[in-house]
């Protein structure tokens, strides 16, 4: 029997997304976001929710552009740092020893060491309690050649992304393939 545990922000898995922006002075900033994901296929769009008290909120409102970087598991400490330090107190990307690169299509930086980058223009905002959901139209996706498979597509095992478990407050590795999407259920289809 299921037991009620109350209204909580539990959804498995939470992606670990690094949202990069520029502040008013042009300093690159990075924030870890677990409240986000793809929200439209056409136009291709991603949504991230940011608390209004965060510096990233100010940057997004001022610049209307951001990138979403997918960090590999070997950068878990840096990703965690981006979530626990404020850009008001530190140049987080520099402090983490990572490299900020100016996007060539949006007014935002991305982190060179992270293999997948979604470059986005803010197309819409939605106020939700203490958060604002920023919907970004994906203008381009950049992928390191080292994480492409033989088919030319990003390979999740080579990317080695990780997820966040909000109940346990831990990060977890992404596991192995268990079935092919759009195929596993065909046997049940009548």
mmCIF file of C-alpha atoms in Angstrom:
data_model
loop_
_atom_site.group_PDB
_atom_site.id
_atom_site.type_symbol
_atom_site.label_atom_id
_atom_site.label_comp_id
_atom_site.label_asym_id
_atom_site.label_seq_id
_atom_site.Cartn_x
_atom_site.Cartn_y
_atom_site.Cartn_z
ATOM 1 C CA UNK A 1 0.000 0.000 0.000
ATOM 2 C CA UNK A 2 1.234 3.479 -0.838
ATOM 3 C CA UNK A 3 1.838 5.902 2.026
ATOM 4 C CA UNK A 4 1.322 9.669 1.755
ATOM 5 C CA UNK A 5 4.459 11.719 2.440
ATOM 6 C CA UNK A 6 2.927 15.095 1.582
ATOM 7 C CA UNK A 7 3.478 17.590 -1.225
ATOM 8 C CA UNK A 8 7.161 17.537 -2.111
ATOM 9 C CA UNK A 9 9.380 18.331 -5.102
ATOM 10 C CA UNK A 10 10.043 14.665 -5.847
ATOM 11 C CA UNK A 11 10.379 13.659 -9.466
ATOM 12 C CA UNK A 12 12.839 11.029 -10.551
ATOM 13 C CA UNK A 13 15.284 11.791 -11.931
ATOM 14 C CA UNK A 14 16.130 15.470 -11.644
ATOM 15 C CA UNK A 15 18.655 16.429 -14.305
ATOM 16 C CA UNK A 16 21.772 18.294 -13.248
ATOM 17 C CA UNK A 17 21.815 21.335 -15.525
ATOM 18 C CA UNK A 18 24.358 24.138 -15.420
ATOM 19 C CA UNK A 19 22.746 27.425 -16.462
ATOM 20 C CA UNK A 20 25.302 29.982 -17.646
ATOM 21 C CA UNK A 21 24.670 33.707 -18.032
ATOM 22 C CA UNK A 22 26.499 37.027 -18.083
ATOM 23 C CA UNK A 23 25.889 39.637 -15.422
ATOM 24 C CA UNK A 24 25.544 43.361 -16.137
ATOM 25 C CA UNK A 25 29.341 43.798 -16.083
ATOM 26 C CA UNK A 26 29.857 40.915 -18.509
ATOM 27 C CA UNK A 27 31.200 38.469 -15.917
ATOM 28 C CA UNK A 28 30.290 34.855 -16.724
ATOM 29 C CA UNK A 29 28.206 33.105 -14.077
ATOM 30 C CA UNK A 30 27.022 29.522 -13.635
ATOM 31 C CA UNK A 31 24.209 28.073 -11.531
ATOM 32 C CA UNK A 32 23.190 24.470 -10.987
ATOM 33 C CA UNK A 33 19.518 23.843 -11.671
ATOM 34 C CA UNK A 34 17.611 20.638 -11.075
ATOM 35 C CA UNK A 35 14.216 22.153 -11.887
ATOM 36 C CA UNK A 36 14.380 21.970 -15.659
ATOM 37 C CA UNK A 37 13.974 20.020 -18.831
ATOM 38 C CA UNK A 38 12.834 20.019 -22.436
ATOM 39 C CA UNK A 39 9.409 21.651 -22.726
ATOM 40 C CA UNK A 40 8.736 21.870 -26.491
ATOM 41 C CA UNK A 41 9.763 20.064 -29.660
ATOM 42 C CA UNK A 42 8.759 22.827 -32.062
ATOM 43 C CA UNK A 43 10.259 25.259 -31.469
ATOM 44 C CA UNK A 44 12.905 23.249 -29.608
ATOM 45 C CA UNK A 45 12.826 24.680 -26.087
ATOM 46 C CA UNK A 46 14.081 24.041 -22.591
ATOM 47 C CA UNK A 47 12.663 25.378 -19.325
ATOM 48 C CA UNK A 48 14.598 26.140 -16.141
ATOM 49 C CA UNK A 49 13.115 27.463 -12.920
ATOM 50 C CA UNK A 50 15.169 29.988 -10.971
ATOM 51 C CA UNK A 51 14.406 31.602 -7.632
ATOM 52 C CA UNK A 52 13.925 35.352 -7.867
ATOM 53 C CA UNK A 53 16.551 35.886 -5.146
ATOM 54 C CA UNK A 54 19.329 34.351 -7.270
ATOM 55 C CA UNK A 55 21.873 36.351 -9.247
ATOM 56 C CA UNK A 56 21.090 34.143 -12.256
ATOM 57 C CA UNK A 57 17.519 35.491 -12.148
ATOM 58 C CA UNK A 58 18.861 39.051 -12.481
ATOM 59 C CA UNK A 59 21.174 38.004 -15.307
ATOM 60 C CA UNK A 60 18.387 36.244 -17.204
ATOM 61 C CA UNK A 61 16.064 39.226 -16.860
ATOM 62 C CA UNK A 62 18.782 41.618 -18.077
ATOM 63 C CA UNK A 63 20.266 39.549 -20.926
ATOM 64 C CA UNK A 64 17.372 37.308 -22.080
ATOM 65 C CA UNK A 65 19.834 34.560 -22.988
ATOM 66 C CA UNK A 66 21.441 31.555 -21.343
ATOM 67 C CA UNK A 67 23.145 28.277 -22.030
ATOM 68 C CA UNK A 68 22.452 24.924 -20.461
ATOM 69 C CA UNK A 69 25.551 22.777 -20.045
ATOM 70 C CA UNK A 70 25.468 19.067 -19.257
ATOM 71 C CA UNK A 71 28.363 18.231 -16.916
ATOM 72 C CA UNK A 72 29.925 14.768 -16.919
ATOM 73 C CA UNK A 73 30.102 12.890 -13.600
ATOM 74 C CA UNK A 74 33.810 13.690 -13.145
ATOM 75 C CA UNK A 75 32.750 17.338 -12.567
ATOM 76 C CA UNK A 76 30.289 16.600 -9.754
ATOM 77 C CA UNK A 77 32.187 18.782 -7.240
ATOM 78 C CA UNK A 78 32.198 21.766 -9.618
ATOM 79 C CA UNK A 79 28.495 21.298 -10.402
ATOM 80 C CA UNK A 80 27.665 21.119 -6.704
ATOM 81 C CA UNK A 81 29.753 24.245 -6.059
ATOM 82 C CA UNK A 82 27.789 26.158 -8.710
ATOM 83 C CA UNK A 83 24.659 25.392 -6.671
ATOM 84 C CA UNK A 84 25.963 26.291 -3.222
ATOM 85 C CA UNK A 85 27.927 29.484 -3.961
ATOM 86 C CA UNK A 86 26.429 32.757 -5.121
ATOM 87 C CA UNK A 87 27.738 34.647 -8.114
ATOM 88 C CA UNK A 88 27.409 37.727 -5.920
ATOM 89 C CA UNK A 89 30.266 36.404 -3.761
ATOM 90 C CA UNK A 90 32.585 34.728 -6.257
ATOM 91 C CA UNK A 91 33.565 34.373 -9.896
ATOM 92 C CA UNK A 92 32.370 30.771 -9.738
ATOM 93 C CA UNK A 93 33.604 29.512 -13.102
ATOM 94 C CA UNK A 94 37.111 30.839 -12.468
ATOM 95 C CA UNK A 95 37.091 29.553 -8.864
ATOM 96 C CA UNK A 96 36.152 26.086 -10.144
ATOM 97 C CA UNK A 97 39.107 26.160 -12.544
ATOM 98 C CA UNK A 98 36.861 25.895 -15.599
ATOM 99 C CA UNK A 99 36.794 27.856 -18.845
ATOM 100 C CA UNK A 100 33.984 30.226 -19.870
ATOM 101 C CA UNK A 101 33.508 30.542 -23.646
ATOM 102 C CA UNK A 102 31.322 33.182 -25.326
ATOM 103 C CA UNK A 103 28.507 31.623 -27.341
ATOM 104 C CA UNK A 104 28.593 32.671 -30.962
ATOM 105 C CA UNK A 105 24.773 32.696 -31.231
ATOM 106 C CA UNK A 106 23.390 34.017 -27.901
ATOM 107 C CA UNK A 107 24.508 36.584 -25.315
ATOM 108 C CA UNK A 108 25.681 33.988 -22.806
ATOM 109 C CA UNK A 109 28.770 31.935 -21.967
ATOM 110 C CA UNK A 110 29.146 28.190 -21.732
ATOM 111 C CA UNK A 111 31.689 25.967 -20.001
ATOM 112 C CA UNK A 112 34.257 24.502 -22.384
ATOM 113 C CA UNK A 113 34.895 21.400 -20.287
ATOM 114 C CA UNK A 114 31.238 20.269 -20.372
ATOM 115 C CA UNK A 115 30.529 18.201 -23.506
ATOM 116 C CA UNK A 116 26.955 19.253 -24.341
ATOM 117 C CA UNK A 117 25.690 22.845 -24.538
ATOM 118 C CA UNK A 118 22.211 24.136 -25.412
ATOM 119 C CA UNK A 119 22.357 27.799 -26.478
ATOM 120 C CA UNK A 120 19.074 29.547 -25.708
ATOM 121 C CA UNK A 121 17.181 32.811 -26.079
ATOM 122 C CA UNK A 122 14.503 33.489 -23.469
ATOM 123 C CA UNK A 123 11.170 33.249 -25.268
ATOM 124 C CA UNK A 124 8.836 33.341 -22.292
ATOM 125 C CA UNK A 125 8.748 33.571 -18.497
ATOM 126 C CA UNK A 126 6.187 32.101 -16.132
ATOM 127 C CA UNK A 127 5.898 33.170 -12.495
ATOM 128 C CA UNK A 128 5.460 30.175 -10.177
ATOM 129 C CA UNK A 129 5.640 30.953 -6.446
ATOM 130 C CA UNK A 130 9.227 31.802 -5.469
ATOM 131 C CA UNK A 131 10.488 30.707 -8.895
ATOM 132 C CA UNK A 132 10.352 32.093 -12.388
ATOM 133 C CA UNK A 133 10.383 29.528 -15.140
ATOM 134 C CA UNK A 134 12.515 30.729 -18.031
ATOM 135 C CA UNK A 135 11.622 29.082 -21.294
ATOM 136 C CA UNK A 136 14.481 29.253 -23.731
ATOM 137 C CA UNK A 137 14.242 28.538 -27.409
ATOM 138 C CA UNK A 138 17.216 26.344 -28.277
ATOM 139 C CA UNK A 139 19.056 28.213 -31.032
ATOM 140 C CA UNK A 140 21.921 25.713 -31.324
ATOM 141 C CA UNK A 141 23.354 22.650 -29.590
ATOM 142 C CA UNK A 142 27.099 22.160 -29.438
ATOM 143 C CA UNK A 143 28.552 18.721 -28.696
ATOM 144 C CA UNK A 144 32.196 17.713 -28.244
ATOM 145 C CA UNK A 145 33.252 15.240 -30.915
ATOM 146 C CA UNK A 146 34.653 12.989 -28.191
ATOM 147 C CA UNK A 147 31.124 12.146 -26.956
ATOM 148 C CA UNK A 148 29.572 11.416 -30.342
ATOM 149 C CA UNK A 149 28.791 7.824 -31.223
ATOM 150 C CA UNK A 150 29.535 6.138 -34.534
ATOM 151 C CA UNK A 151 26.084 7.317 -35.709
ATOM 152 C CA UNK A 152 27.099 10.976 -35.183
ATOM 153 C CA UNK A 153 24.666 11.421 -32.271
ATOM 154 C CA UNK A 154 25.562 12.218 -28.660
ATOM 155 C CA UNK A 155 26.310 9.015 -26.736
ATOM 156 C CA UNK A 156 24.991 9.109 -23.168
ATOM 157 C CA UNK A 157 27.643 6.682 -21.912
ATOM 158 C CA UNK A 158 30.412 8.897 -23.279
ATOM 159 C CA UNK A 159 28.765 12.058 -21.916
ATOM 160 C CA UNK A 160 28.405 10.420 -18.462
ATOM 161 C CA UNK A 161 25.743 12.824 -17.142
ATOM 162 C CA UNK A 162 24.483 12.466 -13.599
ATOM 163 C CA UNK A 163 21.206 13.097 -11.805
ATOM 164 C CA UNK A 164 20.068 14.601 -8.522
ATOM 165 C CA UNK A 165 17.980 12.726 -5.936
ATOM 166 C CA UNK A 166 16.190 15.503 -4.046
ATOM 167 C CA UNK A 167 14.830 13.172 -1.337
ATOM 168 C CA UNK A 168 18.255 11.821 -0.358
ATOM 169 C CA UNK A 169 20.133 14.989 -1.448
ATOM 170 C CA UNK A 170 22.639 12.942 -3.446
ATOM 171 C CA UNK A 171 23.934 12.745 -6.992
ATOM 172 C CA UNK A 172 23.709 9.473 -8.904
ATOM 173 C CA UNK A 173 25.241 8.139 -12.087
ATOM 174 C CA UNK A 174 23.062 7.405 -15.094
ATOM 175 C CA UNK A 175 22.750 3.657 -15.622
ATOM 176 C CA UNK A 176 22.918 1.324 -18.573
ATOM 177 C CA UNK A 177 20.309 0.936 -21.309
ATOM 178 C CA UNK A 178 17.324 -1.200 -20.279
ATOM 179 C CA UNK A 179 15.203 -1.053 -23.458
ATOM 180 C CA UNK A 180 14.792 0.768 -26.775
ATOM 181 C CA UNK A 181 12.331 3.676 -26.672
ATOM 182 C CA UNK A 182 9.356 3.470 -29.046
ATOM 183 C CA UNK A 183 10.036 -0.277 -29.324
ATOM 184 C CA UNK A 184 9.730 -1.832 -25.856
ATOM 185 C CA UNK A 185 5.968 -1.316 -25.758
ATOM 186 C CA UNK A 186 5.195 -2.563 -29.268
ATOM 187 C CA UNK A 187 4.424 -6.053 -27.976
ATOM 188 C CA UNK A 188 1.578 -4.571 -25.912
ATOM 189 C CA UNK A 189 0.108 -2.533 -28.743
ATOM 190 C CA UNK A 190 -3.024 -4.025 -30.380
#
